[in-house]
């Protein structure tokens, strides 16, 4: 019997070595190597050398007008850059139970309504379970085929039989190739199966949606190369305690990244929230209170209005505590340092808590001024009126720096009925007439004098 050759593969990044090593030289993970049988019959040897494809001139390539498919959700379409490009491979990753299967099932209905044939491969659940979910969210169609299968070869055969326009793989970690060593979910299995699905998508022009799991630290489970192989990478995230779900674009070969779509998970499935600002603001009471400000944050192409709350109190601990919810912790420390130096407030014996109430993460610096004013008003027991919106990045010397998309932010504030908006000086270069009181500020102290007053 011929002894099969083996290799050791890092389950974190896919690095290969001939011998076992404890620490991966590529991703520095410890104890991540497992032994796998090396494949001698590479798939590349099987390809027909005569079929070398065609070379086209760029100005002669015809683009099909219907090359983008609508997902049925405007929010999802926007994240994809205007719908799913036919023949593209879309990876949707997220925590278990966040609603990935629900999202793709509802999307499958929309594709089928446009006359597309959908093959839903459920590698994790039985066809019955899919049917139960479909009944719950009201999905019924004679164009959606459900196939409960984990084996790659069988899936390939059914793809050839059914010839779908859209293929859904739920999930890639549960699919396996019998010819490969390593159980389903191992680096080599994920890499090979994704490779095959990408190849099928490109050669047969099948729009493919792949669901992926995430590890406990939030990264997509499997090799890093997985994200390079697909055209679009989306993260489906949510607040554990709220019903909001956010679809975030991480990579998109056919559109903008950093675009987000917001959904609501209810008893009968996901519905989109096309005006999140109104919903997030509806939670804010009109009574002005110290430590509360409203900011205009930009997420991708859209402006989101959010309330920032801060609480400053005398510390009961040996070391003062800083807690940030929804904004970056280091950013909070920097803002506190600037307030201490430029405004003269001292936090060395105070606890500071900052929270963004809408339940989403805001990671852009334009929120700085709103955070600073929330902290200052709470510490001094003064207020910013609820009709004032705040925009501005804070520099280390206390200067208010310009932000992008200022016109968009101002018009959103105007639309929502704010009377006043604080913006960085010189930021609004275009001569646009807004029906809102625009106050330009140069320093953090100017902002304090412009909108903070005693209750
Ligand atoms: P699911 O789509 O199975 O999540 P994933 O595929 O990401 O693991 O959704 C699971 C959760 O969503 C489950 O806890 C129940 C909830 N849910 C609803 O609240 N409403 C619904 O209509 C559906 C189908 C699920
Ligand atoms: Mg699922």
PDB file of N, CA and C in Angstrom, residues 211-295:
ATOM      1  N   UNK A 211     -23.049  31.510   2.862  1.00  0.00           N
ATOM      2  CA  UNK A 211     -23.131  31.934   4.263  1.00  0.00           C
ATOM      3  C   UNK A 211     -21.913  31.402   4.999  1.00  0.00           C
ATOM      4  N   UNK A 212     -21.315  32.252   5.812  1.00  0.00           N
ATOM      5  CA  UNK A 212     -20.121  31.840   6.553  1.00  0.00           C
ATOM      6  C   UNK A 212     -20.293  32.096   8.038  1.00  0.00           C
ATOM      7  N   UNK A 213     -19.589  31.301   8.838  1.00  0.00           N
ATOM      8  CA  UNK A 213     -19.634  31.517  10.286  1.00  0.00           C
ATOM      9  C   UNK A 213     -18.546  32.497  10.691  1.00  0.00           C
ATOM     10  N   UNK A 214     -18.659  33.051  11.874  1.00  0.00           N
ATOM     11  CA  UNK A 214     -17.565  33.869  12.394  1.00  0.00           C
ATOM     12  C   UNK A 214     -17.002  33.216  13.653  1.00  0.00           C
ATOM     13  N   UNK A 215     -15.738  33.504  13.920  1.00  0.00           N
ATOM     14  CA  UNK A 215     -15.098  32.964  15.124  1.00  0.00           C
ATOM     15  C   UNK A 215     -15.518  33.833  16.310  1.00  0.00           C
ATOM     16  N   UNK A 216     -15.078  33.435  17.518  1.00  0.00           N
ATOM     17  CA  UNK A 216     -15.575  34.183  18.683  1.00  0.00           C
ATOM     18  C   UNK A 216     -15.041  35.618  18.732  1.00  0.00           C
ATOM     19  N   UNK A 217     -13.927  35.872  18.011  1.00  0.00           N
ATOM     20  CA  UNK A 217     -13.457  37.265  17.987  1.00  0.00           C
ATOM     21  C   UNK A 217     -13.980  38.032  16.772  1.00  0.00           C
ATOM     22  N   UNK A 218     -14.999  37.489  16.105  1.00  0.00           N
ATOM     23  CA  UNK A 218     -15.702  38.264  15.081  1.00  0.00           C
ATOM     24  C   UNK A 218     -15.170  38.148  13.665  1.00  0.00           C
ATOM     25  N   UNK A 219     -14.071  37.364  13.466  1.00  0.00           N
ATOM     26  CA  UNK A 219     -13.552  37.198  12.106  1.00  0.00           C
ATOM     27  C   UNK A 219     -14.259  36.056  11.402  1.00  0.00           C
ATOM     28  N   UNK A 220     -14.201  36.070  10.069  1.00  0.00           N
ATOM     29  CA  UNK A 220     -14.850  34.994   9.322  1.00  0.00           C
ATOM     30  C   UNK A 220     -14.052  33.715   9.533  1.00  0.00           C
ATOM     31  N   UNK A 221     -14.760  32.642   9.926  1.00  0.00           N
ATOM     32  CA  UNK A 221     -14.068  31.380  10.202  1.00  0.00           C
ATOM     33  C   UNK A 221     -13.516  30.803   8.910  1.00  0.00           C
ATOM     34  N   UNK A 222     -12.290  30.329   8.973  1.00  0.00           N
ATOM     35  CA  UNK A 222     -11.680  29.749   7.780  1.00  0.00           C
ATOM     36  C   UNK A 222     -10.472  30.544   7.356  1.00  0.00           C
ATOM     37  N   UNK A 223      -9.906  30.176   6.205  1.00  0.00           N
ATOM     38  CA  UNK A 223      -8.682  30.860   5.785  1.00  0.00           C
ATOM     39  C   UNK A 223      -8.958  32.300   5.378  1.00  0.00           C
ATOM     40  N   UNK A 224      -7.965  33.139   5.573  1.00  0.00           N
ATOM     41  CA  UNK A 224      -8.074  34.558   5.211  1.00  0.00           C
ATOM     42  C   UNK A 224      -8.320  34.695   3.701  1.00  0.00           C
ATOM     43  N   UNK A 225      -7.762  33.717   2.956  1.00  0.00           N
ATOM     44  CA  UNK A 225      -7.849  33.752   1.501  1.00  0.00           C
ATOM     45  C   UNK A 225      -9.309  33.671   1.011  1.00  0.00           C
ATOM     46  N   UNK A 226     -10.181  33.175   1.872  1.00  0.00           N
ATOM     47  CA  UNK A 226     -11.609  33.066   1.540  1.00  0.00           C
ATOM     48  C   UNK A 226     -12.167  34.423   1.105  1.00  0.00           C
ATOM     49  N   UNK A 227     -11.772  35.464   1.833  1.00  0.00           N
ATOM     50  CA  UNK A 227     -12.276  36.808   1.527  1.00  0.00           C
ATOM     51  C   UNK A 227     -11.737  37.318   0.197  1.00  0.00           C
ATOM     52  N   UNK A 228     -10.555  36.817  -0.212  1.00  0.00           N
ATOM     53  CA  UNK A 228     -10.000  37.238  -1.504  1.00  0.00           C
ATOM     54  C   UNK A 228     -10.711  36.545  -2.665  1.00  0.00           C
ATOM     55  N   UNK A 229     -11.165  35.328  -2.396  1.00  0.00           N
ATOM     56  CA  UNK A 229     -11.752  34.516  -3.473  1.00  0.00           C
ATOM     57  C   UNK A 229     -13.099  35.039  -3.930  1.00  0.00           C
ATOM     58  N   UNK A 230     -13.888  35.586  -2.983  1.00  0.00           N
ATOM     59  CA  UNK A 230     -15.250  36.000  -3.336  1.00  0.00           C
ATOM     60  C   UNK A 230     -15.275  37.462  -3.787  1.00  0.00           C
ATOM     61  N   UNK A 231     -16.397  37.875  -4.416  1.00  0.00           N
ATOM     62  CA  UNK A 231     -16.485  39.252  -4.934  1.00  0.00           C
ATOM     63  C   UNK A 231     -16.941  40.230  -3.863  1.00  0.00           C
ATOM     64  N   UNK A 232     -17.840  39.762  -3.001  1.00  0.00           N
ATOM     65  CA  UNK A 232     -18.429  40.656  -2.008  1.00  0.00           C
ATOM     66  C   UNK A 232     -18.376  39.975  -0.639  1.00  0.00           C
ATOM     67  N   UNK A 233     -17.954  40.718   0.375  1.00  0.00           N
ATOM     68  CA  UNK A 233     -17.975  40.184   1.741  1.00  0.00           C
ATOM     69  C   UNK A 233     -18.873  41.086   2.585  1.00  0.00           C
ATOM     70  N   UNK A 234     -19.891  40.492   3.171  1.00  0.00           N
ATOM     71  CA  UNK A 234     -20.811  41.272   4.002  1.00  0.00           C
ATOM     72  C   UNK A 234     -20.841  40.697   5.415  1.00  0.00           C
ATOM     73  N   UNK A 235     -20.947  41.584   6.394  1.00  0.00           N
ATOM     74  CA  UNK A 235     -21.090  41.133   7.779  1.00  0.00           C
ATOM     75  C   UNK A 235     -22.504  41.439   8.223  1.00  0.00           C
ATOM     76  N   UNK A 236     -23.142  40.469   8.822  1.00  0.00           N
ATOM     77  CA  UNK A 236     -24.485  40.690   9.342  1.00  0.00           C
ATOM     78  C   UNK A 236     -24.349  40.747  10.861  1.00  0.00           C
ATOM     79  N   UNK A 237     -24.616  41.916  11.427  1.00  0.00           N
ATOM     80  CA  UNK A 237     -24.361  42.098  12.855  1.00  0.00           C
ATOM     81  C   UNK A 237     -25.634  42.565  13.546  1.00  0.00           C
ATOM     82  N   UNK A 238     -25.594  42.568  14.842  1.00  0.00           N
ATOM     83  CA  UNK A 238     -26.784  43.048  15.540  1.00  0.00           C
ATOM     84  C   UNK A 238     -26.524  43.275  16.999  1.00  0.00           C
ATOM     85  N   UNK A 239     -27.443  43.947  17.613  1.00  0.00           N
ATOM     86  CA  UNK A 239     -27.377  44.168  19.043  1.00  0.00           C
ATOM     87  C   UNK A 239     -28.150  43.016  19.673  1.00  0.00           C
ATOM     88  N   UNK A 240     -27.501  42.338  20.614  1.00  0.00           N
ATOM     89  CA  UNK A 240     -28.114  41.167  21.229  1.00  0.00           C
ATOM     90  C   UNK A 240     -29.472  41.488  21.858  1.00  0.00           C
ATOM     91  N   UNK A 241     -29.581  42.711  22.389  1.00  0.00           N
ATOM     92  CA  UNK A 241     -30.774  43.036  23.146  1.00  0.00           C
ATOM     93  C   UNK A 241     -31.828  43.785  22.340  1.00  0.00           C
ATOM     94  N   UNK A 242     -31.493  44.102  21.084  1.00  0.00           N
ATOM     95  CA  UNK A 242     -32.465  44.826  20.273  1.00  0.00           C
ATOM     96  C   UNK A 242     -32.752  44.021  19.019  1.00  0.00           C
ATOM     97  N   UNK A 243     -33.777  44.445  18.294  1.00  0.00           N
ATOM     98  CA  UNK A 243     -34.137  43.674  17.108  1.00  0.00           C
ATOM     99  C   UNK A 243     -33.485  44.235  15.843  1.00  0.00           C
ATOM    100  N   UNK A 244     -32.673  45.305  15.969  1.00  0.00           N
ATOM    101  CA  UNK A 244     -31.997  45.852  14.793  1.00  0.00           C
ATOM    102  C   UNK A 244     -30.930  44.891  14.302  1.00  0.00           C
ATOM    103  N   UNK A 245     -30.789  44.813  12.987  1.00  0.00           N
ATOM    104  CA  UNK A 245     -29.711  44.026  12.381  1.00  0.00           C
ATOM    105  C   UNK A 245     -29.025  44.920  11.358  1.00  0.00           C
ATOM    106  N   UNK A 246     -27.714  44.863  11.303  1.00  0.00           N
ATOM    107  CA  UNK A 246     -26.983  45.716  10.366  1.00  0.00           C
ATOM    108  C   UNK A 246     -26.182  44.863   9.393  1.00  0.00           C
ATOM    109  N   UNK A 247     -26.374  45.134   8.117  1.00  0.00           N
ATOM    110  CA  UNK A 247     -25.624  44.437   7.080  1.00  0.00           C
ATOM    111  C   UNK A 247     -24.554  45.401   6.616  1.00  0.00           C
ATOM    112  N   UNK A 248     -23.287  45.006   6.820  1.00  0.00           N
ATOM    113  CA  UNK A 248     -22.185  45.925   6.552  1.00  0.00           C
ATOM    114  C   UNK A 248     -21.318  45.377   5.435  1.00  0.00           C
ATOM    115  N   UNK A 249     -20.969  46.243   4.479  1.00  0.00           N
ATOM    116  CA  UNK A 249     -20.133  45.771   3.377  1.00  0.00           C
ATOM    117  C   UNK A 249     -18.663  45.951   3.736  1.00  0.00           C
ATOM    118  N   UNK A 250     -17.912  44.854   3.671  1.00  0.00           N
ATOM    119  CA  UNK A 250     -16.488  44.870   4.032  1.00  0.00           C
ATOM    120  C   UNK A 250     -15.652  44.936   2.763  1.00  0.00           C
ATOM    121  N   UNK A 251     -16.119  44.194   1.755  1.00  0.00           N
ATOM    122  CA  UNK A 251     -15.434  44.211   0.464  1.00  0.00           C
ATOM    123  C   UNK A 251     -16.501  44.134  -0.610  1.00  0.00           C
ATOM    124  N   UNK A 252     -16.342  44.932  -1.668  1.00  0.00           N
ATOM    125  CA  UNK A 252     -17.316  44.862  -2.759  1.00  0.00           C
ATOM    126  C   UNK A 252     -16.647  45.238  -4.069  1.00  0.00           C
ATOM    127  N   UNK A 253     -16.528  44.272  -4.958  1.00  0.00           N
ATOM    128  CA  UNK A 253     -15.896  44.544  -6.256  1.00  0.00           C
ATOM    129  C   UNK A 253     -16.815  45.360  -7.152  1.00  0.00           C
ATOM    130  N   UNK A 254     -18.102  45.475  -6.784  1.00  0.00           N
ATOM    131  CA  UNK A 254     -19.056  46.181  -7.659  1.00  0.00           C
ATOM    132  C   UNK A 254     -19.729  47.353  -6.961  1.00  0.00           C
ATOM    133  N   UNK A 255     -19.173  47.836  -5.888  1.00  0.00           N
ATOM    134  CA  UNK A 255     -19.809  48.959  -5.186  1.00  0.00           C
ATOM    135  C   UNK A 255     -18.915  49.474  -4.073  1.00  0.00           C
ATOM    136  N   UNK A 256     -19.491  50.367  -3.295  1.00  0.00           N
ATOM    137  CA  UNK A 256     -18.766  51.025  -2.201  1.00  0.00           C
ATOM    138  C   UNK A 256     -18.648  50.101  -0.997  1.00  0.00           C
ATOM    139  N   UNK A 257     -17.569  50.218  -0.269  1.00  0.00           N
ATOM    140  CA  UNK A 257     -17.540  49.509   1.019  1.00  0.00           C
ATOM    141  C   UNK A 257     -17.992  50.490   2.092  1.00  0.00           C
ATOM    142  N   UNK A 258     -18.071  50.028   3.305  1.00  0.00           N
ATOM    143  CA  UNK A 258     -18.540  50.829   4.440  1.00  0.00           C
ATOM    144  C   UNK A 258     -19.997  51.232   4.304  1.00  0.00           C
ATOM    145  N   UNK A 259     -20.685  50.644   3.362  1.00  0.00           N
ATOM    146  CA  UNK A 259     -22.119  50.922   3.211  1.00  0.00           C
ATOM    147  C   UNK A 259     -22.843  50.035   4.216  1.00  0.00           C
ATOM    148  N   UNK A 260     -23.921  50.552   4.814  1.00  0.00           N
ATOM    149  CA  UNK A 260     -24.669  49.669   5.719  1.00  0.00           C
ATOM    150  C   UNK A 260     -26.159  49.647   5.366  1.00  0.00           C
ATOM    151  N   UNK A 261     -26.787  48.529   5.686  1.00  0.00           N
ATOM    152  CA  UNK A 261     -28.223  48.395   5.516  1.00  0.00           C
ATOM    153  C   UNK A 261     -28.788  48.027   6.878  1.00  0.00           C
ATOM    154  N   UNK A 262     -29.910  48.613   7.243  1.00  0.00           N
ATOM    155  CA  UNK A 262     -30.457  48.345   8.578  1.00  0.00           C
ATOM    156  C   UNK A 262     -31.799  47.619   8.468  1.00  0.00           C
ATOM    157  N   UNK A 263     -31.932  46.569   9.264  1.00  0.00           N
ATOM    158  CA  UNK A 263     -33.137  45.735   9.230  1.00  0.00           C
ATOM    159  C   UNK A 263     -33.712  45.590  10.630  1.00  0.00           C
ATOM    160  N   UNK A 264     -34.935  45.147  10.657  1.00  0.00           N
ATOM    161  CA  UNK A 264     -35.574  44.857  11.933  1.00  0.00           C
ATOM    162  C   UNK A 264     -36.000  43.392  11.904  1.00  0.00           C
ATOM    163  N   UNK A 265     -35.638  42.641  12.933  1.00  0.00           N
ATOM    164  CA  UNK A 265     -36.057  41.232  12.994  1.00  0.00           C
ATOM    165  C   UNK A 265     -37.333  41.150  13.831  1.00  0.00           C
ATOM    166  N   UNK A 266     -38.392  40.675  13.186  1.00  0.00           N
ATOM    167  CA  UNK A 266     -39.636  40.563  13.955  1.00  0.00           C
ATOM    168  C   UNK A 266     -40.104  39.112  13.911  1.00  0.00           C
ATOM    169  N   UNK A 267     -41.296  38.870  14.401  1.00  0.00           N
ATOM    170  CA  UNK A 267     -41.835  37.500  14.455  1.00  0.00           C
ATOM    171  C   UNK A 267     -41.922  36.874  13.078  1.00  0.00           C
ATOM    172  N   UNK A 268     -42.225  37.718  12.065  1.00  0.00           N
ATOM    173  CA  UNK A 268     -42.378  37.152  10.725  1.00  0.00           C
ATOM    174  C   UNK A 268     -41.248  37.587   9.791  1.00  0.00           C
ATOM    175  N   UNK A 269     -40.042  37.539  10.315  1.00  0.00           N
ATOM    176  CA  UNK A 269     -38.869  37.746   9.468  1.00  0.00           C
ATOM    177  C   UNK A 269     -38.286  39.140   9.514  1.00  0.00           C
ATOM    178  N   UNK A 270     -37.412  39.413   8.536  1.00  0.00           N
ATOM    179  CA  UNK A 270     -36.699  40.693   8.515  1.00  0.00           C
ATOM    180  C   UNK A 270     -37.453  41.709   7.671  1.00  0.00           C
ATOM    181  N   UNK A 271     -37.476  42.948   8.155  1.00  0.00           N
ATOM    182  CA  UNK A 271     -38.020  44.024   7.330  1.00  0.00           C
ATOM    183  C   UNK A 271     -36.989  45.141   7.361  1.00  0.00           C
ATOM    184  N   UNK A 272     -36.950  45.939   6.282  1.00  0.00           N
ATOM    185  CA  UNK A 272     -35.900  46.946   6.250  1.00  0.00           C
ATOM    186  C   UNK A 272     -36.323  48.221   6.965  1.00  0.00           C
ATOM    187  N   UNK A 273     -35.328  48.931   7.475  1.00  0.00           N
ATOM    188  CA  UNK A 273     -35.589  50.229   8.105  1.00  0.00           C
ATOM    189  C   UNK A 273     -34.966  51.256   7.183  1.00  0.00           C
ATOM    190  N   UNK A 274     -35.801  51.945   6.390  1.00  0.00           N
ATOM    191  CA  UNK A 274     -35.187  52.862   5.430  1.00  0.00           C
ATOM    192  C   UNK A 274     -34.916  54.232   6.025  1.00  0.00           C
ATOM    193  N   UNK A 275     -35.532  54.548   7.157  1.00  0.00           N
ATOM    194  CA  UNK A 275     -35.248  55.845   7.777  1.00  0.00           C
ATOM    195  C   UNK A 275     -34.818  55.646   9.230  1.00  0.00           C
ATOM    196  N   UNK A 276     -33.580  55.148   9.425  1.00  0.00           N
ATOM    197  CA  UNK A 276     -33.169  54.802  10.787  1.00  0.00           C
ATOM    198  C   UNK A 276     -33.122  56.003  11.721  1.00  0.00           C
ATOM    199  N   UNK A 277     -32.785  57.187  11.179  1.00  0.00           N
ATOM    200  CA  UNK A 277     -32.649  58.366  12.047  1.00  0.00           C
ATOM    201  C   UNK A 277     -33.934  58.625  12.807  1.00  0.00           C
ATOM    202  N   UNK A 278     -35.066  58.542  12.088  1.00  0.00           N
ATOM    203  CA  UNK A 278     -36.348  58.823  12.719  1.00  0.00           C
ATOM    204  C   UNK A 278     -36.606  57.830  13.849  1.00  0.00           C
ATOM    205  N   UNK A 279     -36.235  56.572  13.631  1.00  0.00           N
ATOM    206  CA  UNK A 279     -36.467  55.557  14.657  1.00  0.00           C
ATOM    207  C   UNK A 279     -35.546  55.764  15.852  1.00  0.00           C
ATOM    208  N   UNK A 280     -34.258  56.010  15.569  1.00  0.00           N
ATOM    209  CA  UNK A 280     -33.314  56.183  16.670  1.00  0.00           C
ATOM    210  C   UNK A 280     -33.669  57.434  17.478  1.00  0.00           C
ATOM    211  N   UNK A 281     -34.125  58.467  16.764  1.00  0.00           N
ATOM    212  CA  UNK A 281     -34.449  59.703  17.469  1.00  0.00           C
ATOM    213  C   UNK A 281     -35.755  59.603  18.237  1.00  0.00           C
ATOM    214  N   UNK A 282     -36.650  58.698  17.788  1.00  0.00           N
ATOM    215  CA  UNK A 282     -37.936  58.595  18.465  1.00  0.00           C
ATOM    216  C   UNK A 282     -37.741  58.132  19.901  1.00  0.00           C
ATOM    217  N   UNK A 283     -36.563  57.501  20.176  1.00  0.00           N
ATOM    218  CA  UNK A 283     -36.291  57.037  21.534  1.00  0.00           C
ATOM    219  C   UNK A 283     -35.827  58.191  22.425  1.00  0.00           C
ATOM    220  N   UNK A 284     -35.464  59.321  21.791  1.00  0.00           N
ATOM    221  CA  UNK A 284     -34.963  60.447  22.574  1.00  0.00           C
ATOM    222  C   UNK A 284     -36.153  61.285  23.049  1.00  0.00           C
ATOM    223  N   UNK A 285     -36.162  61.592  24.335  1.00  0.00           N
ATOM    224  CA  UNK A 285     -37.245  62.436  24.829  1.00  0.00           C
ATOM    225  C   UNK A 285     -36.891  63.885  24.532  1.00  0.00           C
ATOM    226  N   UNK A 286     -37.903  64.727  24.394  1.00  0.00           N
ATOM    227  CA  UNK A 286     -37.648  66.124  24.069  1.00  0.00           C
ATOM    228  C   UNK A 286     -37.132  66.939  25.263  1.00  0.00           C
ATOM    229  N   UNK A 287     -37.214  66.348  26.453  1.00  0.00           N
ATOM    230  CA  UNK A 287     -36.727  67.068  27.626  1.00  0.00           C
ATOM    231  C   UNK A 287     -35.205  67.135  27.557  1.00  0.00           C
ATOM    232  N   UNK A 288     -34.643  68.335  27.640  1.00  0.00           N
ATOM    233  CA  UNK A 288     -33.185  68.433  27.573  1.00  0.00           C
ATOM    234  C   UNK A 288     -32.598  67.956  28.891  1.00  0.00           C
ATOM    235  N   UNK A 289     -31.510  67.222  28.794  1.00  0.00           N
ATOM    236  CA  UNK A 289     -30.885  66.764  30.029  1.00  0.00           C
ATOM    237  C   UNK A 289     -29.372  66.839  29.882  1.00  0.00           C
ATOM    238  N   UNK A 290     -28.662  67.079  30.977  1.00  0.00           N
ATOM    239  CA  UNK A 290     -27.206  67.142  30.896  1.00  0.00           C
ATOM    240  C   UNK A 290     -26.664  65.807  30.401  1.00  0.00           C
ATOM    241  N   UNK A 291     -25.639  65.848  29.572  1.00  0.00           N
ATOM    242  CA  UNK A 291     -25.008  64.613  29.118  1.00  0.00           C
ATOM    243  C   UNK A 291     -25.674  63.997  27.917  1.00  0.00           C
ATOM    244  N   UNK A 292     -26.475  64.771  27.165  1.00  0.00           N
ATOM    245  CA  UNK A 292     -27.105  64.179  25.983  1.00  0.00           C
ATOM    246  C   UNK A 292     -26.942  65.109  24.775  1.00  0.00           C
ATOM    247  N   UNK A 293     -26.452  64.556  23.665  1.00  0.00           N
ATOM    248  CA  UNK A 293     -26.311  65.350  22.435  1.00  0.00           C
ATOM    249  C   UNK A 293     -26.756  64.498  21.246  1.00  0.00           C
ATOM    250  N   UNK A 294     -27.006  65.184  20.124  1.00  0.00           N
ATOM    251  CA  UNK A 294     -27.398  64.450  18.915  1.00  0.00           C
ATOM    252  C   UNK A 294     -26.356  64.708  17.829  1.00  0.00           C
ATOM    253  N   UNK A 295     -25.888  63.632  17.213  1.00  0.00           N
ATOM    254  CA  UNK A 295     -24.877  63.784  16.160  1.00  0.00           C
ATOM    255  C   UNK A 295     -25.428  63.324  14.812  1.00  0.00           C
TER     256      UNK A 295
END
